[in-house]
């Protein structure tokens, strides 16, 4: 991902969540490439009560406030990591949760990382994709234009192929249609 592509994410978080669909997340481990196409996202913004940034900047959420194009990786439920792409202008707390990937390359290593799950189940959830690609807290704040974890911006998905719905597993601001996925994908976390 180039600096210009990072700047393209520095707008509205909902637009960025749609724009990230079809892009690739590329992880390099010991010279091996693991690639997944982003098929499901969720938007989070500081004005949204479901967002980690809702109560302002804290040591945990500092990364969410910019610059854009960084990874915001957090630990949840005492056992799982989840990865977001920071968006929006610097100083504004916003990020897009990467909810699901379609494995494109490196499935054999992803299967090992996920204890032998089938391809459809390798990365069909935010914690699962972090397990499959070995993404953990060391990547919090990582610049996604650099190895070993990169974002490759691809051509935008046709808007008619994007489904918008409510987000998964939140208690506040549940009515926002800020979850997006590619119509017909077999790799989303849930229909």
PDB file of C-alpha atoms in Angstrom:
ATOM      1  CA  UNK A   1       0.000   0.000   0.000  1.00  0.00           C
ATOM      2  CA  UNK A   2       1.464   3.347  -1.003  1.00  0.00           C
ATOM      3  CA  UNK A   3       1.257   6.596   0.960  1.00  0.00           C
ATOM      4  CA  UNK A   4      -1.385   7.827  -1.548  1.00  0.00           C
ATOM      5  CA  UNK A   5      -3.514   4.770  -0.852  1.00  0.00           C
ATOM      6  CA  UNK A   6      -3.220   5.398   2.887  1.00  0.00           C
ATOM      7  CA  UNK A   7      -4.456   8.950   2.319  1.00  0.00           C
ATOM      8  CA  UNK A   8      -7.446   7.492   0.434  1.00  0.00           C
ATOM      9  CA  UNK A   9      -8.546   5.874   3.713  1.00  0.00           C
ATOM     10  CA  UNK A  10      -8.414   9.180   5.600  1.00  0.00           C
ATOM     11  CA  UNK A  11     -12.057  10.013   4.976  1.00  0.00           C
ATOM     12  CA  UNK A  12     -15.379   8.864   6.317  1.00  0.00           C
ATOM     13  CA  UNK A  13     -15.105   5.550   8.192  1.00  0.00           C
ATOM     14  CA  UNK A  14     -18.250   4.135   6.559  1.00  0.00           C
ATOM     15  CA  UNK A  15     -16.874   4.909   3.092  1.00  0.00           C
ATOM     16  CA  UNK A  16     -13.559   3.308   4.094  1.00  0.00           C
ATOM     17  CA  UNK A  17     -15.356   0.174   5.360  1.00  0.00           C
ATOM     18  CA  UNK A  18     -17.006  -0.216   1.955  1.00  0.00           C
ATOM     19  CA  UNK A  19     -13.765   0.623   0.114  1.00  0.00           C
ATOM     20  CA  UNK A  20     -11.752  -2.028   1.955  1.00  0.00           C
ATOM     21  CA  UNK A  21     -13.990  -4.806   0.598  1.00  0.00           C
ATOM     22  CA  UNK A  22     -12.098  -6.654  -2.136  1.00  0.00           C
ATOM     23  CA  UNK A  23      -8.714  -5.396  -0.926  1.00  0.00           C
ATOM     24  CA  UNK A  24      -6.057  -7.903   0.178  1.00  0.00           C
ATOM     25  CA  UNK A  25      -4.459  -8.385   3.560  1.00  0.00           C
ATOM     26  CA  UNK A  26      -0.962  -9.803   2.982  1.00  0.00           C
ATOM     27  CA  UNK A  27       1.045 -11.403   5.779  1.00  0.00           C
ATOM     28  CA  UNK A  28       4.601 -12.667   5.335  1.00  0.00           C
ATOM     29  CA  UNK A  29       5.837 -15.353   7.745  1.00  0.00           C
ATOM     30  CA  UNK A  30       9.345 -16.785   7.290  1.00  0.00           C
ATOM     31  CA  UNK A  31       9.301 -15.814   3.607  1.00  0.00           C
ATOM     32  CA  UNK A  32       5.864 -17.364   2.994  1.00  0.00           C
ATOM     33  CA  UNK A  33       2.960 -15.192   1.857  1.00  0.00           C
ATOM     34  CA  UNK A  34      -0.511 -15.538   3.336  1.00  0.00           C
ATOM     35  CA  UNK A  35      -3.087 -13.536   1.393  1.00  0.00           C
ATOM     36  CA  UNK A  36      -6.752 -12.997   2.090  1.00  0.00           C
ATOM     37  CA  UNK A  37      -9.353 -10.928   0.260  1.00  0.00           C
ATOM     38  CA  UNK A  38     -11.375  -8.760   2.629  1.00  0.00           C
ATOM     39  CA  UNK A  39     -15.020  -9.833   2.281  1.00  0.00           C
ATOM     40  CA  UNK A  40     -16.564  -8.367   5.451  1.00  0.00           C
ATOM     41  CA  UNK A  41     -15.946  -5.192   7.484  1.00  0.00           C
ATOM     42  CA  UNK A  42     -17.494  -3.083  10.238  1.00  0.00           C
ATOM     43  CA  UNK A  43     -17.098   0.675  10.753  1.00  0.00           C
ATOM     44  CA  UNK A  44     -16.433   2.243  14.173  1.00  0.00           C
ATOM     45  CA  UNK A  45     -16.196   5.986  14.947  1.00  0.00           C
ATOM     46  CA  UNK A  46     -15.719   8.076  18.069  1.00  0.00           C
ATOM     47  CA  UNK A  47     -19.332   9.348  17.810  1.00  0.00           C
ATOM     48  CA  UNK A  48     -20.539   5.735  17.965  1.00  0.00           C
ATOM     49  CA  UNK A  49     -21.198   4.316  21.450  1.00  0.00           C
ATOM     50  CA  UNK A  50     -20.057   0.857  20.260  1.00  0.00           C
ATOM     51  CA  UNK A  51     -16.596   2.149  19.336  1.00  0.00           C
ATOM     52  CA  UNK A  52     -13.549   1.750  21.565  1.00  0.00           C
ATOM     53  CA  UNK A  53     -12.802   5.433  20.812  1.00  0.00           C
ATOM     54  CA  UNK A  54     -16.195   6.665  22.078  1.00  0.00           C
ATOM     55  CA  UNK A  55     -14.801   7.773  25.444  1.00  0.00           C
ATOM     56  CA  UNK A  56     -11.797   9.483  23.881  1.00  0.00           C
ATOM     57  CA  UNK A  57      -8.139   8.693  23.555  1.00  0.00           C
ATOM     58  CA  UNK A  58      -6.729   6.208  26.063  1.00  0.00           C
ATOM     59  CA  UNK A  59      -3.537   4.129  26.038  1.00  0.00           C
ATOM     60  CA  UNK A  60      -5.579   1.282  24.490  1.00  0.00           C
ATOM     61  CA  UNK A  61      -7.294   3.392  21.804  1.00  0.00           C
ATOM     62  CA  UNK A  62      -4.517   5.860  20.967  1.00  0.00           C
ATOM     63  CA  UNK A  63      -3.781   4.083  17.665  1.00  0.00           C
ATOM     64  CA  UNK A  64      -7.397   4.639  16.527  1.00  0.00           C
ATOM     65  CA  UNK A  65      -6.775   8.391  16.461  1.00  0.00           C
ATOM     66  CA  UNK A  66      -4.360   8.190  13.553  1.00  0.00           C
ATOM     67  CA  UNK A  67      -2.568   8.305  11.353  1.00  0.00           C
ATOM     68  CA  UNK A  68      -4.698   6.343   8.903  1.00  0.00           C
ATOM     69  CA  UNK A  69      -3.357   3.157   7.358  1.00  0.00           C
ATOM     70  CA  UNK A  70      -2.183   1.678  10.652  1.00  0.00           C
ATOM     71  CA  UNK A  71      -3.368  -1.534  12.275  1.00  0.00           C
ATOM     72  CA  UNK A  72      -5.374  -1.287  15.478  1.00  0.00           C
ATOM     73  CA  UNK A  73      -5.091  -4.727  17.084  1.00  0.00           C
ATOM     74  CA  UNK A  74      -6.790  -5.459  20.374  1.00  0.00           C
ATOM     75  CA  UNK A  75      -7.246  -8.444  22.674  1.00  0.00           C
ATOM     76  CA  UNK A  76     -10.796  -9.510  23.506  1.00  0.00           C
ATOM     77  CA  UNK A  77     -12.515 -12.058  25.741  1.00  0.00           C
ATOM     78  CA  UNK A  78      -9.147 -12.839  27.312  1.00  0.00           C
ATOM     79  CA  UNK A  79      -8.092 -15.038  24.405  1.00  0.00           C
ATOM     80  CA  UNK A  80      -8.534 -13.532  20.906  1.00  0.00           C
ATOM     81  CA  UNK A  81      -7.029 -10.748  18.824  1.00  0.00           C
ATOM     82  CA  UNK A  82      -9.017  -8.631  16.366  1.00  0.00           C
ATOM     83  CA  UNK A  83      -7.562  -6.339  13.711  1.00  0.00           C
ATOM     84  CA  UNK A  84      -8.814  -3.007  12.411  1.00  0.00           C
ATOM     85  CA  UNK A  85      -7.547  -0.572   9.799  1.00  0.00           C
ATOM     86  CA  UNK A  86      -7.311   2.978  11.158  1.00  0.00           C
ATOM     87  CA  UNK A  87      -9.125   5.496   8.958  1.00  0.00           C
ATOM     88  CA  UNK A  88     -10.184   9.106   9.109  1.00  0.00           C
ATOM     89  CA  UNK A  89      -8.140  12.222   9.649  1.00  0.00           C
ATOM     90  CA  UNK A  90      -5.496  12.188  12.351  1.00  0.00           C
ATOM     91  CA  UNK A  91      -6.992  13.100  15.715  1.00  0.00           C
ATOM     92  CA  UNK A  92     -10.350  11.471  14.933  1.00  0.00           C
ATOM     93  CA  UNK A  93     -10.927   8.048  16.493  1.00  0.00           C
ATOM     94  CA  UNK A  94     -12.095   5.750  13.715  1.00  0.00           C
ATOM     95  CA  UNK A  95     -11.229   2.299  12.441  1.00  0.00           C
ATOM     96  CA  UNK A  96     -12.644  -0.493  10.313  1.00  0.00           C
ATOM     97  CA  UNK A  97     -12.789  -3.958  11.850  1.00  0.00           C
ATOM     98  CA  UNK A  98     -11.763  -6.623   9.355  1.00  0.00           C
ATOM     99  CA  UNK A  99     -14.427  -9.282  10.043  1.00  0.00           C
ATOM    100  CA  UNK A 100     -13.649 -11.904   7.403  1.00  0.00           C
ATOM    101  CA  UNK A 101     -11.230 -12.871   4.635  1.00  0.00           C
ATOM    102  CA  UNK A 102     -11.419 -15.214   1.676  1.00  0.00           C
ATOM    103  CA  UNK A 103      -8.120 -17.153   1.622  1.00  0.00           C
ATOM    104  CA  UNK A 104      -6.264 -16.500  -1.652  1.00  0.00           C
ATOM    105  CA  UNK A 105      -2.720 -17.738  -1.009  1.00  0.00           C
ATOM    106  CA  UNK A 106      -0.960 -19.698   1.734  1.00  0.00           C
ATOM    107  CA  UNK A 107      -3.947 -21.781   2.815  1.00  0.00           C
ATOM    108  CA  UNK A 108      -1.727 -24.655   3.956  1.00  0.00           C
ATOM    109  CA  UNK A 109      -0.051 -22.467   6.609  1.00  0.00           C
ATOM    110  CA  UNK A 110      -3.399 -20.898   7.516  1.00  0.00           C
ATOM    111  CA  UNK A 111      -4.774 -24.420   8.112  1.00  0.00           C
ATOM    112  CA  UNK A 112      -1.842 -25.170  10.442  1.00  0.00           C
ATOM    113  CA  UNK A 113      -2.413 -21.900  12.295  1.00  0.00           C
ATOM    114  CA  UNK A 114      -6.124 -22.737  12.623  1.00  0.00           C
ATOM    115  CA  UNK A 115      -5.662 -26.405  13.583  1.00  0.00           C
ATOM    116  CA  UNK A 116      -6.827 -27.892  10.293  1.00  0.00           C
ATOM    117  CA  UNK A 117     -10.077 -26.019   9.654  1.00  0.00           C
ATOM    118  CA  UNK A 118     -11.547 -26.048   6.142  1.00  0.00           C
ATOM    119  CA  UNK A 119     -10.857 -23.065   3.875  1.00  0.00           C
ATOM    120  CA  UNK A 120     -14.329 -21.573   4.423  1.00  0.00           C
ATOM    121  CA  UNK A 121     -13.652 -21.513   8.158  1.00  0.00           C
ATOM    122  CA  UNK A 122     -10.041 -20.332   8.143  1.00  0.00           C
ATOM    123  CA  UNK A 123     -10.788 -16.598   8.376  1.00  0.00           C
ATOM    124  CA  UNK A 124     -14.577 -16.186   8.608  1.00  0.00           C
ATOM    125  CA  UNK A 125     -14.468 -14.099  11.761  1.00  0.00           C
ATOM    126  CA  UNK A 126     -12.218 -11.368  13.204  1.00  0.00           C
ATOM    127  CA  UNK A 127     -10.467 -13.638  15.726  1.00  0.00           C
ATOM    128  CA  UNK A 128     -10.187 -16.494  13.230  1.00  0.00           C
ATOM    129  CA  UNK A 129      -8.424 -14.344  10.635  1.00  0.00           C
ATOM    130  CA  UNK A 130      -5.961 -13.118  13.252  1.00  0.00           C
ATOM    131  CA  UNK A 131      -5.205 -16.747  14.158  1.00  0.00           C
ATOM    132  CA  UNK A 132      -4.883 -17.755  10.495  1.00  0.00           C
ATOM    133  CA  UNK A 133      -2.453 -14.909   9.730  1.00  0.00           C
ATOM    134  CA  UNK A 134      -0.698 -14.894  13.136  1.00  0.00           C
ATOM    135  CA  UNK A 135      -1.699 -11.298  13.905  1.00  0.00           C
ATOM    136  CA  UNK A 136      -1.266 -10.328  17.550  1.00  0.00           C
ATOM    137  CA  UNK A 137      -0.570  -7.321  19.786  1.00  0.00           C
ATOM    138  CA  UNK A 138       2.883  -6.740  18.278  1.00  0.00           C
ATOM    139  CA  UNK A 139       1.106  -5.394  15.167  1.00  0.00           C
ATOM    140  CA  UNK A 140      -0.893  -2.749  17.027  1.00  0.00           C
ATOM    141  CA  UNK A 141       0.140   0.531  15.380  1.00  0.00           C
ATOM    142  CA  UNK A 142       1.890  -1.252  12.494  1.00  0.00           C
ATOM    143  CA  UNK A 143       2.061   0.738   9.245  1.00  0.00           C
ATOM    144  CA  UNK A 144       0.120  -1.394   6.747  1.00  0.00           C
ATOM    145  CA  UNK A 145       2.328  -0.276   3.860  1.00  0.00           C
ATOM    146  CA  UNK A 146       5.248  -2.234   5.357  1.00  0.00           C
ATOM    147  CA  UNK A 147       6.191  -5.897   5.741  1.00  0.00           C
ATOM    148  CA  UNK A 148       5.336  -8.277   7.305  1.00  0.00           C
ATOM    149  CA  UNK A 149       1.664  -7.172   7.333  1.00  0.00           C
ATOM    150  CA  UNK A 150       0.397  -5.150   4.397  1.00  0.00           C
ATOM    151  CA  UNK A 151      -2.840  -3.933   2.911  1.00  0.00           C
ATOM    152  CA  UNK A 152      -3.101  -4.100  -0.888  1.00  0.00           C
ATOM    153  CA  UNK A 153      -5.734  -1.727  -2.245  1.00  0.00           C
ATOM    154  CA  UNK A 154      -7.592  -3.237  -5.208  1.00  0.00           C
ATOM    155  CA  UNK A 155     -10.266  -1.833  -7.505  1.00  0.00           C
ATOM    156  CA  UNK A 156     -13.471  -0.927  -5.670  1.00  0.00           C
ATOM    157  CA  UNK A 157     -16.289  -3.468  -5.438  1.00  0.00           C
ATOM    158  CA  UNK A 158     -19.409  -2.540  -7.421  1.00  0.00           C
ATOM    159  CA  UNK A 159     -21.798  -0.871  -4.912  1.00  0.00           C
ATOM    160  CA  UNK A 160     -24.606  -3.233  -5.987  1.00  0.00           C
ATOM    161  CA  UNK A 161     -22.450  -6.145  -4.749  1.00  0.00           C
ATOM    162  CA  UNK A 162     -22.156  -4.721  -1.212  1.00  0.00           C
ATOM    163  CA  UNK A 163     -24.658  -5.649   1.498  1.00  0.00           C
ATOM    164  CA  UNK A 164     -25.069  -3.252   4.452  1.00  0.00           C
ATOM    165  CA  UNK A 165     -26.474  -4.556   7.720  1.00  0.00           C
ATOM    166  CA  UNK A 166     -26.175  -4.132  11.476  1.00  0.00           C
ATOM    167  CA  UNK A 167     -22.942  -4.972  13.253  1.00  0.00           C
ATOM    168  CA  UNK A 168     -22.335  -8.221  15.123  1.00  0.00           C
ATOM    169  CA  UNK A 169     -21.914  -8.708  18.875  1.00  0.00           C
ATOM    170  CA  UNK A 170     -22.377  -5.139  20.122  1.00  0.00           C
ATOM    171  CA  UNK A 171     -24.764  -3.785  22.756  1.00  0.00           C
ATOM    172  CA  UNK A 172     -24.842  -0.067  21.902  1.00  0.00           C
ATOM    173  CA  UNK A 173     -25.713   1.715  18.658  1.00  0.00           C
ATOM    174  CA  UNK A 174     -26.903  -1.603  17.282  1.00  0.00           C
ATOM    175  CA  UNK A 175     -29.201  -0.019  14.697  1.00  0.00           C
ATOM    176  CA  UNK A 176     -26.411   1.472  12.560  1.00  0.00           C
ATOM    177  CA  UNK A 177     -26.014  -0.272   9.209  1.00  0.00           C
ATOM    178  CA  UNK A 178     -22.217  -0.217   9.487  1.00  0.00           C
ATOM    179  CA  UNK A 179     -21.417  -3.839   8.689  1.00  0.00           C
ATOM    180  CA  UNK A 180     -20.616  -4.511   5.040  1.00  0.00           C
ATOM    181  CA  UNK A 181     -19.966  -7.680   3.111  1.00  0.00           C
ATOM    182  CA  UNK A 182     -19.634  -8.843  -0.481  1.00  0.00           C
ATOM    183  CA  UNK A 183     -22.888 -10.275  -1.788  1.00  0.00           C
ATOM    184  CA  UNK A 184     -22.677 -14.032  -2.368  1.00  0.00           C
ATOM    185  CA  UNK A 185     -19.383 -14.560  -0.527  1.00  0.00           C
ATOM    186  CA  UNK A 186     -19.068 -17.989   1.107  1.00  0.00           C
ATOM    187  CA  UNK A 187     -16.440 -16.614   3.511  1.00  0.00           C
ATOM    188  CA  UNK A 188     -18.352 -14.095   5.643  1.00  0.00           C
ATOM    189  CA  UNK A 189     -18.722 -14.638   9.383  1.00  0.00           C
ATOM    190  CA  UNK A 190     -22.513 -14.880   9.227  1.00  0.00           C
ATOM    191  CA  UNK A 191     -25.217 -14.029   6.676  1.00  0.00           C
TER     192      UNK A 191
END
